[in-house]
Coordinates of C-alpha atoms in Angstrom, one line a residue:
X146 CA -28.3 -62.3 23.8
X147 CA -29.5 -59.7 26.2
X148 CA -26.8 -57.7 27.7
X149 CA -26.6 -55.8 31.1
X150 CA -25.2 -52.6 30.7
X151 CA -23.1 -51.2 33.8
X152 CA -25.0 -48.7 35.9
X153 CA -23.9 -45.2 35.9
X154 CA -23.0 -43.5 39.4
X155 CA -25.6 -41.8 41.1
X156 CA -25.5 -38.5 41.5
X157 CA -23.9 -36.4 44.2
X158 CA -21.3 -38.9 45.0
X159 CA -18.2 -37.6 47.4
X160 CA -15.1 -37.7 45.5
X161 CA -13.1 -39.9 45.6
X162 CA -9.6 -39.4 46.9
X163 CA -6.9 -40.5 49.5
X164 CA -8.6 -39.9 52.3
X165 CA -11.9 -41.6 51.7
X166 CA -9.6 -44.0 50.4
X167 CA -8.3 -44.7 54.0
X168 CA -11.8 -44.4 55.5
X169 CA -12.5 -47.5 53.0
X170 CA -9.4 -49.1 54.0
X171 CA -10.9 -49.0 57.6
X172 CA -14.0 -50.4 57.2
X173 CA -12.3 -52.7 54.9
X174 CA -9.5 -53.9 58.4
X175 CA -13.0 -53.4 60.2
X176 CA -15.0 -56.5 58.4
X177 CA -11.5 -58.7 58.1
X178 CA -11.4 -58.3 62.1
X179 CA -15.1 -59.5 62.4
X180 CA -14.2 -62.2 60.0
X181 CA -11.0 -63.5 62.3
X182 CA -13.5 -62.6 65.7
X183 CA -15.7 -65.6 64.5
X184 CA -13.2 -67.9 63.3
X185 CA -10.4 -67.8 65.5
X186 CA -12.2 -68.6 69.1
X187 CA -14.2 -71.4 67.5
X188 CA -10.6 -72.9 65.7
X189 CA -9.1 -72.8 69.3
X190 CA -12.4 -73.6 71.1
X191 CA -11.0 -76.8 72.8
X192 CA -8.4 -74.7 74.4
X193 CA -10.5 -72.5 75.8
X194 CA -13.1 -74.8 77.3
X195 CA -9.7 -76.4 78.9
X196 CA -9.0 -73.2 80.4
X197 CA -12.5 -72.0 81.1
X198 CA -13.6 -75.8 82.4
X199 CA -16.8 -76.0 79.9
X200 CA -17.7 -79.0 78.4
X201 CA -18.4 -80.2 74.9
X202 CA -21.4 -79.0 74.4
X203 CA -21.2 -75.5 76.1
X204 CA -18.1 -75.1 74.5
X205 CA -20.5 -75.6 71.0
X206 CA -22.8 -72.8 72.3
X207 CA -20.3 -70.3 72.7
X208 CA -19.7 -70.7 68.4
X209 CA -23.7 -71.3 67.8
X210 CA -25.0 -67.9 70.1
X211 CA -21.9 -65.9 68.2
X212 CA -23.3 -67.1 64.6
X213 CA -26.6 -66.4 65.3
X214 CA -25.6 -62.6 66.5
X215 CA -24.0 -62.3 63.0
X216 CA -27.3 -63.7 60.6
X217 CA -29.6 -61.2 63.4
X218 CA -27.3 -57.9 62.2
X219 CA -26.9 -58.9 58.5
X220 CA -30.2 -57.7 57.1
X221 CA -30.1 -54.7 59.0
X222 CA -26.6 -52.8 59.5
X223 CA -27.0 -51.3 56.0
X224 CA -30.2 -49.4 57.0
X225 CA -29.0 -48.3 60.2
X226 CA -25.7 -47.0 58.5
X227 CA -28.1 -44.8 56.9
X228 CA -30.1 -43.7 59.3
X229 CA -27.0 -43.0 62.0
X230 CA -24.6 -42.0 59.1
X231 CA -22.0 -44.6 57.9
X232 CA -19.1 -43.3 60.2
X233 CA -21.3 -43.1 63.3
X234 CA -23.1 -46.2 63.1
X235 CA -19.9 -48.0 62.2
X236 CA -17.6 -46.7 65.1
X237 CA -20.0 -47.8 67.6
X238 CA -20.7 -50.9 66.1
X239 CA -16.6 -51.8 66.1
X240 CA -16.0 -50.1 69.5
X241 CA -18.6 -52.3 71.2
X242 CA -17.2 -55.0 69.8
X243 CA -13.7 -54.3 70.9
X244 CA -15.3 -53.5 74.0
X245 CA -17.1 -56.6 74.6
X246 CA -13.8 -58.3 73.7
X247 CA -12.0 -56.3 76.5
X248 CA -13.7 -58.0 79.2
X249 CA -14.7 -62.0 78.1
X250 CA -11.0 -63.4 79.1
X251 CA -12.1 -62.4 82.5
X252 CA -16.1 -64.0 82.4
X253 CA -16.2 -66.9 84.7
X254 CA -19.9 -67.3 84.3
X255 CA -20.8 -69.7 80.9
X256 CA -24.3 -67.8 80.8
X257 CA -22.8 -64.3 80.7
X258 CA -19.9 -65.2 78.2
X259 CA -22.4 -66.8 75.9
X260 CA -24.7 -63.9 76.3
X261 CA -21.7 -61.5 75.7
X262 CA -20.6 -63.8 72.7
X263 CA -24.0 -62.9 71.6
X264 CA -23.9 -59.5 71.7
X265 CA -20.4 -59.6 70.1
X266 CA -21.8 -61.5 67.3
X267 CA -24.5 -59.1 66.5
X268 CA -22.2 -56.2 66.4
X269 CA -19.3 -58.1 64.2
X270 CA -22.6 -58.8 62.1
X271 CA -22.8 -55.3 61.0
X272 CA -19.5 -54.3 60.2
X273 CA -19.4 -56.7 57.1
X274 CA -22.7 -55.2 55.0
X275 CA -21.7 -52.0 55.5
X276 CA -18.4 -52.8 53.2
X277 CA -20.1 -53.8 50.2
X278 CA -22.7 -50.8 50.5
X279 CA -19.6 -48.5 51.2
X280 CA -17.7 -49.8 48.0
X281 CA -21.0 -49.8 45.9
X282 CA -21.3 -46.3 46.8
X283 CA -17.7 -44.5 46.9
X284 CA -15.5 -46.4 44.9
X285 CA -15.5 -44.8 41.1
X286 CA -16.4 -46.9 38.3
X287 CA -12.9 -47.3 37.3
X288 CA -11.6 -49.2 40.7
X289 CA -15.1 -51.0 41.5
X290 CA -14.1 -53.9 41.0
X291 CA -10.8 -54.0 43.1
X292 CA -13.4 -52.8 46.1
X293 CA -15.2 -55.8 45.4
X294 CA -12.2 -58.0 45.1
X295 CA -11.2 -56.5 48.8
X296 CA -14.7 -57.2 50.0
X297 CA -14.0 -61.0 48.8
X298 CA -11.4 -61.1 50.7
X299 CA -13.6 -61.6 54.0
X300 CA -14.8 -64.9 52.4
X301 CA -11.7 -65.9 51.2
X302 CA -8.6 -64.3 53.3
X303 CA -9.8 -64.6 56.9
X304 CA -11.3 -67.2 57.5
X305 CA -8.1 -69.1 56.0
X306 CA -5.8 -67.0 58.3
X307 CA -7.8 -67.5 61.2
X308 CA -5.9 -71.0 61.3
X309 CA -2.6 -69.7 61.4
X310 CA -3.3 -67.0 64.0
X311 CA -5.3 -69.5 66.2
X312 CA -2.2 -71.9 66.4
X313 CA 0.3 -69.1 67.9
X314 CA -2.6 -67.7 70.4
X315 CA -3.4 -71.1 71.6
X316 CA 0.3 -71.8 72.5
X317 CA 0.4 -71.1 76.3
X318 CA -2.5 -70.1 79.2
X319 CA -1.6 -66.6 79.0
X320 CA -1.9 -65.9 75.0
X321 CA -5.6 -67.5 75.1
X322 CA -6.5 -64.1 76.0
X323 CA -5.3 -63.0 72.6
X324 CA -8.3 -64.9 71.1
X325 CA -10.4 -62.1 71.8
X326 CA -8.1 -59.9 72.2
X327 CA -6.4 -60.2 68.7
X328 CA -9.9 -58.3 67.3
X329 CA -8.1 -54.6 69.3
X330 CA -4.7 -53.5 67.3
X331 CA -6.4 -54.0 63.9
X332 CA -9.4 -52.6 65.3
X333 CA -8.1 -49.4 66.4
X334 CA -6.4 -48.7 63.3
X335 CA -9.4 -49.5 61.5
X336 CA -11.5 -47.0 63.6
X337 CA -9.3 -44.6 63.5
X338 CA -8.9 -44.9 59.7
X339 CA -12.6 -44.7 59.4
X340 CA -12.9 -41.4 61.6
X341 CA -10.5 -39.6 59.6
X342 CA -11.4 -40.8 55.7
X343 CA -15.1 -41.5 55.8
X344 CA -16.8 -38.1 55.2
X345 CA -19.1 -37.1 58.1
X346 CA -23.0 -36.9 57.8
X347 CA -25.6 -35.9 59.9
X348 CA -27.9 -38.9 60.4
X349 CA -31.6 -38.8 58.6
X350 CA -33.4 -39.5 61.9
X351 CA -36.8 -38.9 60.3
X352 CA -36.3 -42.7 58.1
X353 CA -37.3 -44.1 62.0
X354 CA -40.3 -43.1 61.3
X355 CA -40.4 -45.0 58.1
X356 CA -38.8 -48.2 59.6
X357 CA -40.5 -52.1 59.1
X358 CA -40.1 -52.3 62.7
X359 CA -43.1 -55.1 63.0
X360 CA -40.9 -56.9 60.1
X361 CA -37.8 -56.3 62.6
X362 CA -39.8 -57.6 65.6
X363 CA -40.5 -61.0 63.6
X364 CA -37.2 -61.2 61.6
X365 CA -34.5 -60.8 65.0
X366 CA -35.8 -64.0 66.8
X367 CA -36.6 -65.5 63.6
X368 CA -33.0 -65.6 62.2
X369 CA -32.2 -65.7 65.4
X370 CA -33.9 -68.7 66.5
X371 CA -32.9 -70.3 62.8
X372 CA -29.4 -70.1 63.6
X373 CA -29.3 -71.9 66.7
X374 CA -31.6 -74.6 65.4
X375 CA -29.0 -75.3 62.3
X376 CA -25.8 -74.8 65.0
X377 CA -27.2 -76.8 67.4
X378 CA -29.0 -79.5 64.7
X379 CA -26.3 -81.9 64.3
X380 CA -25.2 -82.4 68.1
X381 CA -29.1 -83.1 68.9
X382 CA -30.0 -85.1 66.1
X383 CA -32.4 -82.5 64.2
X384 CA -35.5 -83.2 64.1
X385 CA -35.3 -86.2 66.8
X386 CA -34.9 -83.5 69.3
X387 CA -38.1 -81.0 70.6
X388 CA -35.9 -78.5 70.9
X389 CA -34.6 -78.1 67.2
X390 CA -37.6 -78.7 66.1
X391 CA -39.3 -75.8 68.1
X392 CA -36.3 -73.4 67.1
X393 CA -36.4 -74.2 63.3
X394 CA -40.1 -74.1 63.1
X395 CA -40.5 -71.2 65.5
X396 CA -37.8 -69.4 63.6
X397 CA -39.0 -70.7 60.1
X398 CA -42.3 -69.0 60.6
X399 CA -40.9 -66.2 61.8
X400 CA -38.9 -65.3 59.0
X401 CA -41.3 -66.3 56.7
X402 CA -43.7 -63.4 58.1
X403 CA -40.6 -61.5 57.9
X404 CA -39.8 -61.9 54.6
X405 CA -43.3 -61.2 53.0
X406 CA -43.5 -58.0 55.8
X407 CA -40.5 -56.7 53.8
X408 CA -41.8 -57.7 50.6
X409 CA -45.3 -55.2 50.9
X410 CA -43.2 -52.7 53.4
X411 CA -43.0 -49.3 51.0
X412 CA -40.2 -48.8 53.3
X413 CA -38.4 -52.4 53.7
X414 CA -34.6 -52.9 55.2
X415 CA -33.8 -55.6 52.6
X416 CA -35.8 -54.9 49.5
X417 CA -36.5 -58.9 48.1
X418 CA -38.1 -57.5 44.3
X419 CA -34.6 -57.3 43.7
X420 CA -34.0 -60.9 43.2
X421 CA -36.3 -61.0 40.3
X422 CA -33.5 -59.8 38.3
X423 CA -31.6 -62.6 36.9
X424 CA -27.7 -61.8 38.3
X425 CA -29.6 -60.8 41.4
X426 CA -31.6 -63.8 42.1
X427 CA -30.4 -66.4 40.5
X428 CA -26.8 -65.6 40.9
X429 CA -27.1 -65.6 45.1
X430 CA -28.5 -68.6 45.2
X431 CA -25.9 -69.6 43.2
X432 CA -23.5 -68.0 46.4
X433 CA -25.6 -69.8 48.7
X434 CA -24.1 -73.0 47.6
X435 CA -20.9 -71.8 46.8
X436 CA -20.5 -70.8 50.3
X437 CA -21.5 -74.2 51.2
X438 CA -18.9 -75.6 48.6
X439 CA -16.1 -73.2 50.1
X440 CA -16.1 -75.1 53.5
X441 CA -14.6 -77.7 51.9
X442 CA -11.5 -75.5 51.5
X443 CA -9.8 -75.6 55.4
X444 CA -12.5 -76.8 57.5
X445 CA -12.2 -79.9 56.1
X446 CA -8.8 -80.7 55.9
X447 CA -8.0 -79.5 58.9
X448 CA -10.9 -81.4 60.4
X449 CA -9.3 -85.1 59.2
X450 CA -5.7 -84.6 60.0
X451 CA -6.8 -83.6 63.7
X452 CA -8.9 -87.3 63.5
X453 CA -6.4 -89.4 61.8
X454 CA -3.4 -87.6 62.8
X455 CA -4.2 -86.2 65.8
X456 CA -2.6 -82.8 64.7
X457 CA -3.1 -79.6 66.9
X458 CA -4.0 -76.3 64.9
X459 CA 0.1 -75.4 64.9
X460 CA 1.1 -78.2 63.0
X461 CA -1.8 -77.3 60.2
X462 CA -1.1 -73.6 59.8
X463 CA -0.1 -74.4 56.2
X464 CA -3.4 -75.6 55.1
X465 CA -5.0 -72.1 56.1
X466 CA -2.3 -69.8 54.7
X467 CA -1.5 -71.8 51.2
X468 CA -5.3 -70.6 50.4
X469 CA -5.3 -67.4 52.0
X470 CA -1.9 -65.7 51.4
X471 CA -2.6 -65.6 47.8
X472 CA -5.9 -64.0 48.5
X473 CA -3.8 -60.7 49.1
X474 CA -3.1 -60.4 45.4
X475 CA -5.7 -62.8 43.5
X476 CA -8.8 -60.3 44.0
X477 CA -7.3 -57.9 41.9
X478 CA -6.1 -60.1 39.3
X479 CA -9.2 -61.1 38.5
X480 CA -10.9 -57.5 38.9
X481 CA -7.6 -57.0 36.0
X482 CA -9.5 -59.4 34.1
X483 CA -12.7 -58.6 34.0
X484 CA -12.0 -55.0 32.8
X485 CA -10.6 -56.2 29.8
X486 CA -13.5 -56.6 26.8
X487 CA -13.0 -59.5 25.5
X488 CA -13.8 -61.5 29.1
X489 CA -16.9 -63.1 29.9
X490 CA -17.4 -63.1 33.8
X491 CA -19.0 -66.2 33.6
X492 CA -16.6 -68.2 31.8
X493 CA -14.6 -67.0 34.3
X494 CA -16.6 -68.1 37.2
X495 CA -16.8 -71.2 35.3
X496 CA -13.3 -71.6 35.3
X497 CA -13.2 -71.1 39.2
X498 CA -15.9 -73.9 39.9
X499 CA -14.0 -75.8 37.9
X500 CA -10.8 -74.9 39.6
X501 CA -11.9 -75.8 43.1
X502 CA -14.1 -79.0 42.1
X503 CA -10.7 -80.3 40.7
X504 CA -9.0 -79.4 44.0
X505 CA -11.8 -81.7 45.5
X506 CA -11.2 -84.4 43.1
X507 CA -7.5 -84.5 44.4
X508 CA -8.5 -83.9 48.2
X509 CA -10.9 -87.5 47.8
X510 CA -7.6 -89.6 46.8
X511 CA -7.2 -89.2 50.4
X512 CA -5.6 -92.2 52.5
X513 CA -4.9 -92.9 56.0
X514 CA -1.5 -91.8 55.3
X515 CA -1.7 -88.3 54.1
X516 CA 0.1 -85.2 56.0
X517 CA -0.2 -81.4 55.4
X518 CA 2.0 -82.1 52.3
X519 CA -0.4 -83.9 50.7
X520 CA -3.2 -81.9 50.5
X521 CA -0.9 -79.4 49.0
X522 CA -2.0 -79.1 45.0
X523 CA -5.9 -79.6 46.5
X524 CA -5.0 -76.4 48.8
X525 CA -3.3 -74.4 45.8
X526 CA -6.7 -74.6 43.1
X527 CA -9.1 -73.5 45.9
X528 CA -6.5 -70.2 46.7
X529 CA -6.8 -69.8 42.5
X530 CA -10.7 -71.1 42.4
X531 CA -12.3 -69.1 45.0
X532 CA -11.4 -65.4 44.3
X533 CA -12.1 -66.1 40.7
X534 CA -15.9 -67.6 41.8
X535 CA -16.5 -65.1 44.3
X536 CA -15.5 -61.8 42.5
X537 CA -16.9 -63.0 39.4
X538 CA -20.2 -63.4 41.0
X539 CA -20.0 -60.6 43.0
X540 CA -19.5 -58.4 39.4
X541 CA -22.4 -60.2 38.2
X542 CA -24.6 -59.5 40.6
X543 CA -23.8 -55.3 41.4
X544 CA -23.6 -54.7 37.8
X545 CA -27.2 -54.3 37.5
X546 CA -27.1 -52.9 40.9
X547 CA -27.2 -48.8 40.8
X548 CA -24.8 -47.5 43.7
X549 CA -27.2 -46.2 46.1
X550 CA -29.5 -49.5 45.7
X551 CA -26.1 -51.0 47.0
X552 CA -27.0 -51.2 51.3
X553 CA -30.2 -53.6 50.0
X554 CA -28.2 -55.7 47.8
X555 CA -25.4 -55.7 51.3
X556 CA -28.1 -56.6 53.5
X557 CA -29.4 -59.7 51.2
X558 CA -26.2 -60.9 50.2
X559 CA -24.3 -61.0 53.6
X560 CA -27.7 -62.7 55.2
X561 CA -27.0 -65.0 52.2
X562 CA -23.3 -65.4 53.2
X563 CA -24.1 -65.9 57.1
X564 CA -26.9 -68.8 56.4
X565 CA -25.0 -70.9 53.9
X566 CA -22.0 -70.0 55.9
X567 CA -24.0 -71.9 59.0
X568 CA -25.5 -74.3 56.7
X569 CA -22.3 -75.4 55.4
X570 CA -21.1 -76.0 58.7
X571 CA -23.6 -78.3 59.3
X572 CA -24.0 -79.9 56.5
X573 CA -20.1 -81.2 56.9
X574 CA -21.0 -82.3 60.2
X575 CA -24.1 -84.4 59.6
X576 CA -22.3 -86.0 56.3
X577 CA -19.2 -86.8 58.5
X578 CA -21.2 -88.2 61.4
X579 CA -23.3 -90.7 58.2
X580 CA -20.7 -91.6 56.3
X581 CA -18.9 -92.3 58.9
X582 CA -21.4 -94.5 60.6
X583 CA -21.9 -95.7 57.1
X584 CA -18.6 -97.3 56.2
X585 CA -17.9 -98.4 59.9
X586 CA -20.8 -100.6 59.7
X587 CA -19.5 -102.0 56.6
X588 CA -16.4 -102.3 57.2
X589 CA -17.5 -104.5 60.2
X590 CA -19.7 -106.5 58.2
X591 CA -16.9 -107.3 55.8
X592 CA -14.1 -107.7 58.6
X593 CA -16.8 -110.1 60.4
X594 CA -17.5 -111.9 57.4
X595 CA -13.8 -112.6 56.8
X596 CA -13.3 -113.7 60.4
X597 CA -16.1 -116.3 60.2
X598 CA -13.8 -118.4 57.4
X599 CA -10.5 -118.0 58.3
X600 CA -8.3 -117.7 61.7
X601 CA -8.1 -114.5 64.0
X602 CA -4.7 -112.3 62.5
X603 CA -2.3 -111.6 65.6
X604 CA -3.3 -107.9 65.0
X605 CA -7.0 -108.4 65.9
X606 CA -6.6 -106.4 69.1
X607 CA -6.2 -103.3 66.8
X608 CA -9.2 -104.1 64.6
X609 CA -11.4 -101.8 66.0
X610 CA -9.2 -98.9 65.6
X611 CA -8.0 -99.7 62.0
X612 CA -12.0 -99.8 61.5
X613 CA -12.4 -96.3 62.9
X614 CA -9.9 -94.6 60.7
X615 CA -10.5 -96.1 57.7
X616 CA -14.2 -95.1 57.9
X617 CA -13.2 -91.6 58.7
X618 CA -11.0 -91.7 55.7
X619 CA -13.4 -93.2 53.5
X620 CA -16.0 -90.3 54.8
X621 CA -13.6 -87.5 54.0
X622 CA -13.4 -88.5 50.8
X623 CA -17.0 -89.0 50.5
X624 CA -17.0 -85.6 51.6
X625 CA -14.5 -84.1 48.7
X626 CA -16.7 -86.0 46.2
X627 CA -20.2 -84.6 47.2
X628 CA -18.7 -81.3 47.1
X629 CA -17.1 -81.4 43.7
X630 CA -20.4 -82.7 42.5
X631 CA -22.2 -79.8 44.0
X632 CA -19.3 -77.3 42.1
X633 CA -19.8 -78.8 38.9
X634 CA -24.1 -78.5 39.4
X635 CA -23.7 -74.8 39.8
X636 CA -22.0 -74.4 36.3
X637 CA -24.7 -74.6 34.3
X638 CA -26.9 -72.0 36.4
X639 CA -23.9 -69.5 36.1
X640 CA -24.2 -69.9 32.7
X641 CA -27.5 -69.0 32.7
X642 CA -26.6 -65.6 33.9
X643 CA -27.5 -62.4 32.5
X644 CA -23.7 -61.4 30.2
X645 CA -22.6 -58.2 31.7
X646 CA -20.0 -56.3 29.4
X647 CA -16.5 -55.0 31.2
X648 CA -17.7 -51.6 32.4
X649 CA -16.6 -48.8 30.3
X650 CA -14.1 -46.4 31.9
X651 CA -14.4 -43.1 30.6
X652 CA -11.3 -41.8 29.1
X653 CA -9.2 -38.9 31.1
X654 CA -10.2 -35.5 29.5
X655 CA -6.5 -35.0 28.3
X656 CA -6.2 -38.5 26.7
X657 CA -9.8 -37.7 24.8
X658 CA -8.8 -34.1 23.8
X659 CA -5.6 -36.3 21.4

């Protein structure tokens, strides 16, 4: 069995101490604010198109023009870190965000709030590559993994919070302006932290020269254009509409000329070769569906009870901090794990597919009846199941990553994140609006069949209604089931994944000297 051996540190590495500690810490606060950013103003988005007087569909923009900011920065933050330096580069990217987040509350105008939603988007973008190419780089061999357990965390803590902290901004007129505004304490802590504990460089201005800016030219709109086809897709129809089909062809080609301009670029920002080895390749598009799998986690749940029940976000707070709460501790009990020799990181991961394809076995028992309560156990083995998938796969794939490769591997893994973030968004939506449609019609078929041989019941007047949320029922859990299928699929391909040994931690000089 071929065996990946941990790469050594590169050389001239900062040490590593309390203060760059901090600096981590920050740009660490830095990416978990981007994270709430997105989330939280799309959770409470009906609240502020009451208060802003947009309608449906503007109100969808708003989300779709932010998304498509974050896919545009993904493949490039970790290139312009270098180039600027780390610190500078990622204080202007986090002040501008703030900064954009400052003035929105007070943008009457739909067309200049989603353009500034844009622009907040494509700065938010950045902040999260730069973590994992920060941790790749600074963290010592002996604590990797915990960095990447705390770079999980953006996967698996905020967007779970984001519920809870939607539900007490969204409370009363005045608080709304928290939804943007929420992004400034923990943002000013996390800049100032990054100031002081990230070391300061002078910026290698002479790698402009050496940029794939023709690559750039065709891979912003590209993305760009991508992003808003597959936001926008389900609302229109796809490919029933001309204009998602001009945006997803228009941006398929695009970043199709992109990609192969990065592949022959001596110079690329995203360096694709990469993926031809195994844990590299293999195992993102392994997190390409996970992320698509995760979705099923909140979004979900929290999507039927406000159907069946018609719940607001407050009374559903639960469902968003059973799975994220634990995420504050559950990292680093698996990075525990995985230093130990006798554990196989993809046994592991296998375990936490496993974990969360059970918690959507569970979730599909749904019923017209079921509360918050009930989705309780479902809730509890995706908080255990998706740390364990996500820093198990994230050790997989750096391991035979060397440290100052690490801003290529940030820029393909967080475009990865973005799009199946998007595409799993989507992909709920379309298979709710089907399956919904689906069992409605036969539920009618078989209610009109009935009706033809036997007498009209004195409830018929709420036949239509029963109809519509038994369908939506029967479509959730067609829902759970299509993603537990897809979790148990990805086993075998994580199996198929290069074994990488628990990194050895060289021994203090006082403990090797006994």
């Amino acid at each position: 069995m071929a065996e990946a051996s941990a790469p050594q540190p590169g050389p001239q590495q900062p040490v590593f101490n309390l203060r760059l500690a901090l600096g981590l810490l920050g740009i660490l606060l830095a990416a978990m604010t981007a994270g709430l950013n997105s989330r939280v103003p799309g959770l409470a988005l009906a609240d502020i198109r009451g208060q802003l007087g947009l309608s449906y569909d503007q109100g969808t923009w708003l989300s779709t023009l932010y998304a498509a900011g974050e896919l545009i920065a993904m493949p490039f933050a970790s290139w312009f870190g270098i180039t600027f330096s780390l610190r500078r580069f990622h204080l202007s990217m986090l002040l501008s965000m703030m900064a954009l987040a400052v003035v929105m509350p007070f943008v009457g105008n739909f067309y200049l709030l989603a353009g500034l939603r844009l622009l907040q988007g494509l700065f938010a973008g950045a902040l999260i590559p730069l973590l994992m190419g920060a941790a790749l780089r600074f963290l010592p061999l002996s604590i990797r993994l915990h960095g990447l357990a705390l770079y999980a965390m953006t996967a698996t803590l905020s967007p779970n919070v984001a519920v809870w902290l939607a539900a007490q901004l969204a409370e009363d007129p005045v608080s709304l302006n928290w939804l943007y505004w929420q992004v400034i304490p923990l943002g000013l802590l996390a800049a100032a932290l990054v100031y002081y504990g990230i070391p300061a460089s002078p910026p290698a201005l002479p790698r402009l020269k050496q940029g794939n800016w023709l690559g750039m030219a065709l891979g912003v709109p590209g993305l760009g254009l991508l992003a808003i086809g597959i936001g926008q897709g389900v609302r229109l129809e796809w490919l029933h509409s001309p204009l998602i089909c001009l945006l997803l062809g228009l941006g398929g080609v695009l970043t199709l000329l992109f990609l192969i301009s990065e592949w022959r670029h001596p110079a690329p920002f995203i360096r694709l070769q990469m993926l031809s080895r195994r844990n590299l390749g293999l195992g993102f598009t392994v997190f390409f569906f996970l992320l698509v799998a995760m979705s099923a986690g909140v979004s979900v749940p929290v999507s039927v009870l406000s159907q069946l029940q018609g719940f607001r976000l407050e009374q559903m707070t639960a469902l968003g901090l059973i799975i994220g709460l634990p995420q504050l501790f559950m990292g680093s009990v698996v990075a525990l794990l995985l230093y130990r020799r006798w554990m196989d990181a993809r046994y592991l991961f296998t375990l936490g597919l496993g974990l969360m394809a059970l918690g959507c076995f569970l979730a599909s028992r749904i019923t017209s009846e079921w509360m918050v309560d009930q989705f309780f156990w479902s809730q509890v083995l995706q908080a255990i199941g998706q740390p364990i998938a996500v820093v198990c796969l994230l050790f997989l794939g750096t391991s035979v990553v060397q440290p100052m490769e690490g801003p290529f591997v940030a820029g393909i893994v967080n475009t990865i994140r973005a799009l199946g973030t998007l595409l799993g968004g989507a992909f709920v939506g379309q298979l709710t609006a089907d399956r919904s449609r689906f069992h409605s019609d036969m539920l009618l078929n078989h209610a009109g069949m009935w009706l033809s041989h036997n007498p009209a019941p004195p409830a018929i007047d709420n036949l239509a209604q029963v109809i519509s949320t038994q369908a939506a029922v029967l479509a959730s859990a067609d829902i759970f089931l299509v993603f537990m299928t897809l979790l148990l699929v990805l086993i075998p391909p994580v199996l198929c994944l290069q074994y990488v040994p628990a990194p050895r931690i060289p021994a203090p000089p006082a403990a090797q000297a006994g």
